[in-house]
Amino acid sequence: MNTFTRSFFILFLLAGIKSFGQTPITIHETPTRHGPEKGSLIIIGGGGATPEIWNKFVELAGGKEKAKIVVITAAAGDSAAYKTDGVELVKRETGIKNVTMLHTNNLTEANSEKFIAPIKAATGIYFVGGRQWRIADSYLNTLTHKAFQEVLERGGVISGTSAGASIQGSFLWRGDTKGAHILVGDHTQGLGFLKNSAIDQHLLRRNRQFDLIEFIRQSPEIIGIGLDEATAIVVQKDVFEVVGRSYVAVYDYNTIISPKERKFSDGNGPETNYQGPFFFLKQGQKYDLKERKVIAESLKKE
């Protein structure tokens, strides 16, 4: 076992003790491997969303008149409890009037029926940016976490930017309380809306495109997704489409290792035609997470 692998597993075990302080919520088995069986995810790489991304959010939330949005501000820290920036942003960019804010760092409150009442009526959730470990500390394995899942089960949409993007994965990337420069840290469990995944953000803007490579080499069952700023993926079932100005990087074990070693974790998994440690997708291109391949139709010239 090399140094990276040994360090990774030690950190994973230590973080697991912290992450499972709450009894894990039940995630029902679905035919999908990565994405939600119902509902949609909009995962944004930070730096502001484009009009196309906001328009998609409005559409998937039920339209301006019917949408009921809850903005989750935990990532921004305690001061966010007294600020309405996130609510004002969503109202301004979408035209949706029914937008409310929820904020807590208290697990007892996150486990109360009173607190989750707005989420039970919501058609969409929006996670603001900040630090992803704060979201985990506030909501992981609580009734609120379960209520988020139920938004998807009703056919709603969950979106988030920057930290609000990373928290949607199952493995929490850059989740250390000491800083985002620590890739595998003291928090490693995300909310798991996108299963078997690790999500990075601000990818090209902050020169992070090489950071996920070694982790995915050691974790073949996980798909790595890196999103640049003003760029998002819209996930429905096991397919995502890129929306926005820049690029999304996909990190697949099969493209990282050499052709002679190529296999999936069980030795029988799918392969892509791409070579190299990652590859980029742009606006309009689609990717099948389950089959681990670019959907050919999305490569046609406009």
Short mmCIF file of N, CA and C in Angstrom, two decimals, residues 13-164:
data_model
loop_
_atom_site.label_atom_id
_atom_site.label_comp_id
_atom_site.label_asym_id
_atom_site.label_seq_id
_atom_site.Cartn_x
_atom_site.Cartn_y
_atom_site.Cartn_z
N LEU A 13 -11.28 6.74 7.53
CA LEU A 13 -11.81 6.11 8.74
C LEU A 13 -12.05 7.13 9.84
N LEU A 14 -11.10 8.05 10.02
CA LEU A 14 -11.27 9.07 11.04
C LEU A 14 -12.45 9.97 10.72
N ALA A 15 -12.59 10.36 9.46
CA ALA A 15 -13.70 11.21 9.06
C ALA A 15 -15.01 10.48 9.18
N GLY A 16 -14.98 9.17 8.93
CA GLY A 16 -16.20 8.37 9.03
C GLY A 16 -16.76 8.38 10.42
N ILE A 17 -15.88 8.37 11.43
CA ILE A 17 -16.34 8.42 12.82
C ILE A 17 -17.11 9.71 13.06
N LYS A 18 -16.59 10.82 12.53
CA LYS A 18 -17.26 12.11 12.69
C LYS A 18 -18.54 12.16 11.88
N SER A 19 -18.50 11.68 10.62
CA SER A 19 -19.64 11.78 9.74
C SER A 19 -20.82 10.97 10.23
N PHE A 20 -20.57 9.86 10.90
CA PHE A 20 -21.65 8.98 11.31
C PHE A 20 -22.04 9.17 12.77
N GLY A 21 -21.75 10.38 13.30
CA GLY A 21 -22.23 10.70 14.63
C GLY A 21 -23.74 10.63 14.67
N GLN A 22 -24.39 10.97 13.55
CA GLN A 22 -25.82 10.80 13.38
C GLN A 22 -26.09 9.43 12.77
N THR A 23 -27.24 8.86 13.07
CA THR A 23 -27.62 7.60 12.42
C THR A 23 -27.84 7.89 10.94
N PRO A 24 -27.18 7.17 10.04
CA PRO A 24 -27.34 7.44 8.61
C PRO A 24 -28.78 7.31 8.17
N ILE A 25 -29.23 8.23 7.30
CA ILE A 25 -30.57 8.13 6.75
C ILE A 25 -30.60 6.97 5.76
N THR A 26 -31.78 6.50 5.46
CA THR A 26 -31.94 5.38 4.53
C THR A 26 -31.96 5.90 3.10
N ILE A 27 -31.07 5.39 2.28
CA ILE A 27 -31.06 5.70 0.85
C ILE A 27 -31.53 4.45 0.13
N HIS A 28 -32.69 4.52 -0.47
CA HIS A 28 -33.27 3.35 -1.12
C HIS A 28 -32.51 3.00 -2.40
N GLU A 29 -32.38 1.71 -2.67
CA GLU A 29 -31.76 1.26 -3.91
C GLU A 29 -32.59 1.71 -5.10
N THR A 30 -31.93 2.18 -6.14
CA THR A 30 -32.63 2.59 -7.36
C THR A 30 -31.91 1.99 -8.57
N PRO A 31 -32.58 1.95 -9.71
CA PRO A 31 -31.93 1.44 -10.92
C PRO A 31 -30.75 2.30 -11.37
N THR A 32 -30.71 3.57 -10.94
CA THR A 32 -29.62 4.45 -11.34
C THR A 32 -28.39 4.16 -10.49
N ARG A 33 -27.22 4.33 -11.08
CA ARG A 33 -25.98 4.10 -10.35
C ARG A 33 -25.45 5.38 -9.69
N HIS A 34 -25.65 6.50 -10.36
CA HIS A 34 -25.09 7.76 -9.88
C HIS A 34 -26.15 8.82 -9.61
N GLY A 35 -26.96 9.13 -10.61
CA GLY A 35 -27.92 10.21 -10.49
C GLY A 35 -29.20 9.82 -9.79
N PRO A 36 -30.08 10.80 -9.55
CA PRO A 36 -31.35 10.51 -8.88
C PRO A 36 -32.32 9.77 -9.78
N GLU A 37 -33.10 8.88 -9.21
CA GLU A 37 -34.10 8.16 -9.99
C GLU A 37 -35.20 9.12 -10.44
N LYS A 38 -35.52 10.07 -9.57
CA LYS A 38 -36.51 11.10 -9.90
C LYS A 38 -35.90 12.46 -9.60
N GLY A 39 -36.47 13.49 -10.20
CA GLY A 39 -35.96 14.83 -9.95
C GLY A 39 -34.66 15.10 -10.69
N SER A 40 -34.08 16.26 -10.41
CA SER A 40 -32.90 16.72 -11.14
C SER A 40 -31.91 17.40 -10.20
N LEU A 41 -30.65 17.38 -10.61
CA LEU A 41 -29.60 18.11 -9.92
C LEU A 41 -29.02 19.14 -10.88
N ILE A 42 -28.73 20.34 -10.36
CA ILE A 42 -27.98 21.34 -11.12
C ILE A 42 -26.76 21.69 -10.26
N ILE A 43 -25.60 21.24 -10.70
CA ILE A 43 -24.37 21.35 -9.92
C ILE A 43 -23.49 22.38 -10.60
N ILE A 44 -23.23 23.51 -9.91
CA ILE A 44 -22.61 24.69 -10.51
C ILE A 44 -21.21 24.89 -9.95
N GLY A 45 -20.26 25.19 -10.82
CA GLY A 45 -18.85 25.28 -10.43
C GLY A 45 -18.42 26.55 -9.75
N GLY A 46 -19.37 27.42 -9.37
CA GLY A 46 -19.02 28.66 -8.68
C GLY A 46 -18.83 29.81 -9.65
N GLY A 47 -18.51 30.98 -9.10
CA GLY A 47 -18.23 32.13 -9.93
C GLY A 47 -19.43 32.75 -10.59
N GLY A 48 -20.62 32.43 -10.13
CA GLY A 48 -21.83 32.96 -10.73
C GLY A 48 -22.38 32.05 -11.80
N ALA A 49 -23.70 31.98 -11.89
CA ALA A 49 -24.36 31.13 -12.88
C ALA A 49 -24.78 31.97 -14.09
N THR A 50 -24.83 31.35 -15.25
CA THR A 50 -25.26 32.04 -16.46
C THR A 50 -26.79 32.06 -16.52
N PRO A 51 -27.38 32.92 -17.37
CA PRO A 51 -28.84 32.91 -17.53
C PRO A 51 -29.38 31.54 -17.93
N GLU A 52 -28.62 30.81 -18.74
CA GLU A 52 -29.09 29.47 -19.15
C GLU A 52 -29.22 28.53 -17.96
N ILE A 53 -28.30 28.63 -17.02
CA ILE A 53 -28.35 27.78 -15.82
C ILE A 53 -29.55 28.17 -14.96
N TRP A 54 -29.75 29.46 -14.75
CA TRP A 54 -30.89 29.90 -13.94
C TRP A 54 -32.21 29.53 -14.62
N ASN A 55 -32.28 29.67 -15.95
CA ASN A 55 -33.51 29.31 -16.66
C ASN A 55 -33.84 27.83 -16.49
N LYS A 56 -32.80 27.01 -16.48
CA LYS A 56 -33.01 25.57 -16.29
C LYS A 56 -33.52 25.31 -14.87
N PHE A 57 -32.99 26.03 -13.91
CA PHE A 57 -33.44 25.89 -12.52
C PHE A 57 -34.93 26.24 -12.40
N VAL A 58 -35.33 27.34 -13.02
CA VAL A 58 -36.74 27.76 -13.00
C VAL A 58 -37.62 26.69 -13.63
N GLU A 59 -37.21 26.20 -14.77
CA GLU A 59 -37.99 25.17 -15.47
C GLU A 59 -38.17 23.92 -14.62
N LEU A 60 -37.08 23.43 -14.04
CA LEU A 60 -37.14 22.18 -13.29
C LEU A 60 -37.82 22.35 -11.93
N ALA A 61 -37.89 23.59 -11.45
CA ALA A 61 -38.57 23.87 -10.18
C ALA A 61 -40.07 24.07 -10.37
N GLY A 62 -40.53 24.08 -11.62
CA GLY A 62 -41.97 24.18 -11.87
C GLY A 62 -42.44 25.48 -12.48
N GLY A 63 -41.51 26.38 -12.84
CA GLY A 63 -41.89 27.66 -13.42
C GLY A 63 -41.98 28.76 -12.38
N LYS A 64 -41.87 30.01 -12.83
CA LYS A 64 -41.80 31.15 -11.91
C LYS A 64 -42.99 31.23 -10.97
N GLU A 65 -44.18 30.93 -11.46
CA GLU A 65 -45.38 31.11 -10.67
C GLU A 65 -45.59 29.99 -9.65
N LYS A 66 -45.18 28.76 -9.99
CA LYS A 66 -45.45 27.61 -9.13
C LYS A 66 -44.27 27.21 -8.24
N ALA A 67 -43.07 27.64 -8.59
CA ALA A 67 -41.88 27.21 -7.86
C ALA A 67 -41.89 27.70 -6.41
N LYS A 68 -41.43 26.83 -5.52
CA LYS A 68 -41.24 27.17 -4.11
C LYS A 68 -39.81 26.77 -3.75
N ILE A 69 -38.96 27.75 -3.53
CA ILE A 69 -37.53 27.52 -3.38
C ILE A 69 -37.09 27.75 -1.94
N VAL A 70 -36.25 26.86 -1.45
CA VAL A 70 -35.63 27.03 -0.14
C VAL A 70 -34.12 27.18 -0.35
N VAL A 71 -33.56 28.28 0.15
CA VAL A 71 -32.13 28.56 0.04
C VAL A 71 -31.45 28.12 1.33
N ILE A 72 -30.43 27.28 1.20
CA ILE A 72 -29.69 26.73 2.34
C ILE A 72 -28.35 27.46 2.44
N THR A 73 -28.12 28.14 3.57
CA THR A 73 -26.97 29.05 3.69
C THR A 73 -25.89 28.57 4.65
N ALA A 74 -25.96 27.33 5.09
CA ALA A 74 -25.01 26.84 6.10
C ALA A 74 -23.56 27.00 5.68
N ALA A 75 -23.25 26.81 4.39
CA ALA A 75 -21.86 26.87 3.92
C ALA A 75 -21.22 28.22 4.17
N ALA A 76 -22.02 29.26 4.23
CA ALA A 76 -21.49 30.62 4.36
C ALA A 76 -21.13 31.00 5.79
N GLY A 77 -21.41 30.12 6.76
CA GLY A 77 -21.04 30.40 8.14
C GLY A 77 -22.16 31.02 8.95
N ASP A 78 -21.89 31.24 10.23
CA ASP A 78 -22.92 31.71 11.15
C ASP A 78 -23.51 33.06 10.75
N SER A 79 -22.71 33.94 10.18
CA SER A 79 -23.21 35.27 9.82
C SER A 79 -24.32 35.21 8.78
N ALA A 80 -24.37 34.11 8.02
CA ALA A 80 -25.39 33.97 6.98
C ALA A 80 -26.80 33.89 7.56
N ALA A 81 -26.90 33.58 8.84
CA ALA A 81 -28.22 33.52 9.48
C ALA A 81 -28.90 34.88 9.47
N TYR A 82 -28.12 35.95 9.34
CA TYR A 82 -28.66 37.31 9.43
C TYR A 82 -28.63 38.03 8.08
N LYS A 83 -28.29 37.30 7.04
CA LYS A 83 -28.18 37.91 5.71
C LYS A 83 -29.20 37.29 4.76
N THR A 84 -29.69 38.09 3.84
CA THR A 84 -30.67 37.60 2.87
C THR A 84 -30.10 37.58 1.45
N ASP A 85 -28.76 37.63 1.35
CA ASP A 85 -28.12 37.70 0.03
C ASP A 85 -28.55 36.55 -0.88
N GLY A 86 -28.57 35.31 -0.33
CA GLY A 86 -28.91 34.16 -1.14
C GLY A 86 -30.33 34.22 -1.67
N VAL A 87 -31.26 34.62 -0.83
CA VAL A 87 -32.65 34.75 -1.24
C VAL A 87 -32.80 35.82 -2.31
N GLU A 88 -32.15 36.95 -2.09
CA GLU A 88 -32.23 38.05 -3.05
C GLU A 88 -31.62 37.65 -4.40
N LEU A 89 -30.52 36.90 -4.36
CA LEU A 89 -29.90 36.42 -5.60
C LEU A 89 -30.86 35.56 -6.40
N VAL A 90 -31.46 34.57 -5.74
CA VAL A 90 -32.36 33.66 -6.45
C VAL A 90 -33.57 34.42 -7.00
N LYS A 91 -34.14 35.31 -6.21
CA LYS A 91 -35.29 36.10 -6.69
C LYS A 91 -34.91 36.95 -7.89
N ARG A 92 -33.76 37.61 -7.80
CA ARG A 92 -33.33 38.51 -8.88
C ARG A 92 -33.03 37.76 -10.17
N GLU A 93 -32.36 36.61 -10.06
CA GLU A 93 -31.93 35.88 -11.26
C GLU A 93 -33.04 35.03 -11.87
N THR A 94 -34.03 34.64 -11.08
CA THR A 94 -35.05 33.72 -11.58
C THR A 94 -36.42 34.34 -11.76
N GLY A 95 -36.70 35.40 -11.03
CA GLY A 95 -38.05 35.96 -11.06
C GLY A 95 -39.04 35.19 -10.20
N ILE A 96 -38.56 34.18 -9.48
CA ILE A 96 -39.41 33.41 -8.58
C ILE A 96 -39.66 34.24 -7.32
N LYS A 97 -40.90 34.34 -6.90
CA LYS A 97 -41.24 35.15 -5.72
C LYS A 97 -41.23 34.34 -4.42
N ASN A 98 -41.59 33.07 -4.52
CA ASN A 98 -41.70 32.25 -3.31
C ASN A 98 -40.34 31.63 -2.99
N VAL A 99 -39.51 32.41 -2.32
CA VAL A 99 -38.15 31.98 -1.96
C VAL A 99 -37.94 32.24 -0.47
N THR A 100 -37.58 31.20 0.27
CA THR A 100 -37.33 31.34 1.70
C THR A 100 -35.93 30.84 2.03
N MET A 101 -35.44 31.18 3.20
CA MET A 101 -34.10 30.80 3.63
C MET A 101 -34.19 29.93 4.87
N LEU A 102 -33.33 28.90 4.93
CA LEU A 102 -33.17 28.10 6.13
C LEU A 102 -31.70 28.11 6.52
N HIS A 103 -31.46 28.29 7.81
CA HIS A 103 -30.08 28.29 8.30
C HIS A 103 -30.05 27.70 9.71
N THR A 104 -29.14 26.78 9.92
CA THR A 104 -28.86 26.29 11.27
C THR A 104 -27.48 25.64 11.28
N ASN A 105 -26.89 25.58 12.45
CA ASN A 105 -25.71 24.75 12.66
C ASN A 105 -25.97 23.82 13.85
N ASN A 106 -27.25 23.60 14.13
CA ASN A 106 -27.68 22.83 15.29
C ASN A 106 -28.38 21.55 14.83
N LEU A 107 -27.81 20.39 15.17
CA LEU A 107 -28.37 19.12 14.72
C LEU A 107 -29.76 18.87 15.30
N THR A 108 -30.01 19.34 16.50
CA THR A 108 -31.34 19.16 17.09
C THR A 108 -32.39 19.91 16.27
N GLU A 109 -32.05 21.12 15.88
CA GLU A 109 -32.97 21.89 15.04
C GLU A 109 -33.15 21.24 13.68
N ALA A 110 -32.04 20.76 13.09
CA ALA A 110 -32.12 20.10 11.78
C ALA A 110 -32.91 18.81 11.83
N ASN A 111 -33.11 18.27 13.03
CA ASN A 111 -33.89 17.04 13.20
C ASN A 111 -35.33 17.32 13.64
N SER A 112 -35.77 18.57 13.55
CA SER A 112 -37.12 18.91 14.00
C SER A 112 -38.09 19.05 12.82
N GLU A 113 -39.32 18.63 13.04
CA GLU A 113 -40.35 18.73 12.01
C GLU A 113 -40.64 20.19 11.68
N LYS A 114 -40.58 21.05 12.67
CA LYS A 114 -40.84 22.47 12.44
C LYS A 114 -39.83 23.05 11.46
N PHE A 115 -38.56 22.70 11.63
CA PHE A 115 -37.52 23.25 10.76
C PHE A 115 -37.70 22.82 9.32
N ILE A 116 -38.07 21.55 9.10
CA ILE A 116 -38.12 21.03 7.73
C ILE A 116 -39.44 21.32 7.02
N ALA A 117 -40.39 21.96 7.69
CA ALA A 117 -41.69 22.24 7.06
C ALA A 117 -41.58 22.95 5.71
N PRO A 118 -40.73 23.99 5.57
CA PRO A 118 -40.61 24.64 4.25
C PRO A 118 -40.07 23.70 3.17
N ILE A 119 -39.17 22.79 3.56
CA ILE A 119 -38.60 21.86 2.58
C ILE A 119 -39.66 20.87 2.10
N LYS A 120 -40.57 20.50 2.98
CA LYS A 120 -41.63 19.56 2.59
C LYS A 120 -42.55 20.13 1.53
N ALA A 121 -42.61 21.46 1.45
CA ALA A 121 -43.45 22.10 0.44
C ALA A 121 -42.65 22.57 -0.78
N ALA A 122 -41.31 22.42 -0.73
CA ALA A 122 -40.45 22.99 -1.77
C ALA A 122 -40.46 22.19 -3.07
N THR A 123 -40.29 22.93 -4.16
CA THR A 123 -40.06 22.29 -5.46
C THR A 123 -38.59 22.40 -5.87
N GLY A 124 -37.84 23.22 -5.14
CA GLY A 124 -36.42 23.38 -5.44
C GLY A 124 -35.62 23.80 -4.22
N ILE A 125 -34.37 23.34 -4.17
CA ILE A 125 -33.43 23.69 -3.10
C ILE A 125 -32.20 24.32 -3.76
N TYR A 126 -31.66 25.37 -3.12
CA TYR A 126 -30.44 25.99 -3.61
C TYR A 126 -29.45 26.16 -2.47
N PHE A 127 -28.27 25.55 -2.61
CA PHE A 127 -27.19 25.65 -1.63
C PHE A 127 -26.21 26.75 -2.06
N VAL A 128 -26.00 27.73 -1.18
CA VAL A 128 -25.03 28.78 -1.50
C VAL A 128 -23.61 28.25 -1.26
N GLY A 129 -22.62 29.04 -1.70
CA GLY A 129 -21.23 28.64 -1.55
C GLY A 129 -20.65 29.01 -0.20
N GLY A 130 -19.43 28.58 0.02
CA GLY A 130 -18.73 28.81 1.29
C GLY A 130 -17.80 27.64 1.57
N ARG A 131 -18.03 26.93 2.67
CA ARG A 131 -17.26 25.75 3.00
C ARG A 131 -18.21 24.55 3.13
N GLN A 132 -17.90 23.50 2.39
CA GLN A 132 -18.82 22.36 2.32
C GLN A 132 -18.94 21.58 3.64
N TRP A 133 -17.90 21.60 4.47
CA TRP A 133 -17.97 20.86 5.73
C TRP A 133 -19.04 21.45 6.66
N ARG A 134 -19.31 22.74 6.52
CA ARG A 134 -20.35 23.34 7.36
C ARG A 134 -21.72 22.76 7.03
N ILE A 135 -21.96 22.48 5.76
CA ILE A 135 -23.24 21.87 5.37
C ILE A 135 -23.34 20.47 5.97
N ALA A 136 -22.23 19.72 5.89
CA ALA A 136 -22.22 18.37 6.46
C ALA A 136 -22.47 18.41 7.96
N ASP A 137 -21.82 19.32 8.66
CA ASP A 137 -22.00 19.42 10.11
C ASP A 137 -23.42 19.79 10.49
N SER A 138 -24.10 20.55 9.65
CA SER A 138 -25.44 21.02 9.96
C SER A 138 -26.53 20.01 9.61
N TYR A 139 -26.33 19.22 8.54
CA TYR A 139 -27.46 18.46 8.00
C TYR A 139 -27.24 16.98 7.75
N LEU A 140 -26.00 16.53 7.76
CA LEU A 140 -25.74 15.16 7.37
C LEU A 140 -26.48 14.17 8.27
N ASN A 141 -27.23 13.26 7.65
CA ASN A 141 -27.95 12.18 8.36
C ASN A 141 -29.00 12.70 9.34
N THR A 142 -29.64 13.81 9.00
CA THR A 142 -30.72 14.37 9.81
C THR A 142 -32.05 14.27 9.06
N LEU A 143 -33.12 14.68 9.73
CA LEU A 143 -34.42 14.76 9.06
C LEU A 143 -34.38 15.76 7.90
N THR A 144 -33.56 16.79 8.04
CA THR A 144 -33.41 17.75 6.93
C THR A 144 -32.79 17.08 5.72
N HIS A 145 -31.76 16.28 5.94
CA HIS A 145 -31.13 15.53 4.86
C HIS A 145 -32.17 14.65 4.16
N LYS A 146 -32.98 13.96 4.93
CA LYS A 146 -34.04 13.13 4.37
C LYS A 146 -35.04 13.97 3.58
N ALA A 147 -35.36 15.14 4.09
CA ALA A 147 -36.31 16.02 3.40
C ALA A 147 -35.75 16.51 2.06
N PHE A 148 -34.41 16.74 2.00
CA PHE A 148 -33.79 17.09 0.72
C PHE A 148 -34.01 15.97 -0.29
N GLN A 149 -33.77 14.74 0.15
CA GLN A 149 -33.97 13.59 -0.75
C GLN A 149 -35.41 13.52 -1.23
N GLU A 150 -36.33 13.86 -0.37
CA GLU A 150 -37.75 13.78 -0.74
C GLU A 150 -38.14 14.83 -1.77
N VAL A 151 -37.41 15.95 -1.82
CA VAL A 151 -37.64 16.93 -2.88
C VAL A 151 -37.39 16.29 -4.24
N LEU A 152 -36.31 15.52 -4.32
CA LEU A 152 -36.01 14.80 -5.57
C LEU A 152 -37.08 13.75 -5.86
N GLU A 153 -37.49 13.03 -4.84
CA GLU A 153 -38.48 11.98 -5.03
C GLU A 153 -39.82 12.53 -5.52
N ARG A 154 -40.10 13.80 -5.23
CA ARG A 154 -41.32 14.46 -5.73
C ARG A 154 -41.12 15.02 -7.13
N GLY A 155 -39.91 14.88 -7.69
CA GLY A 155 -39.64 15.39 -9.02
C GLY A 155 -39.08 16.80 -9.03
N GLY A 156 -38.64 17.28 -7.87
CA GLY A 156 -38.08 18.63 -7.79
C GLY A 156 -36.62 18.69 -8.19
N VAL A 157 -36.01 19.84 -7.90
CA VAL A 157 -34.62 20.08 -8.32
C VAL A 157 -33.80 20.53 -7.12
N ILE A 158 -32.57 20.04 -7.03
CA ILE A 158 -31.60 20.50 -6.05
C ILE A 158 -30.42 21.10 -6.80
N SER A 159 -30.07 22.32 -6.43
CA SER A 159 -28.96 23.01 -7.08
C SER A 159 -28.04 23.57 -6.01
N GLY A 160 -26.83 23.90 -6.43
CA GLY A 160 -25.88 24.50 -5.51
C GLY A 160 -24.64 24.93 -6.26
N THR A 161 -23.95 25.92 -5.71
CA THR A 161 -22.76 26.45 -6.35
C THR A 161 -21.55 26.35 -5.43
N SER A 162 -20.38 26.08 -5.99
CA SER A 162 -19.13 26.01 -5.24
C SER A 162 -19.23 24.95 -4.15
N ALA A 163 -19.20 25.33 -2.87
CA ALA A 163 -19.38 24.34 -1.81
C ALA A 163 -20.73 23.64 -1.94
N GLY A 164 -21.72 24.37 -2.44
CA GLY A 164 -23.04 23.79 -2.68
C GLY A 164 -23.07 22.83 -3.83
#
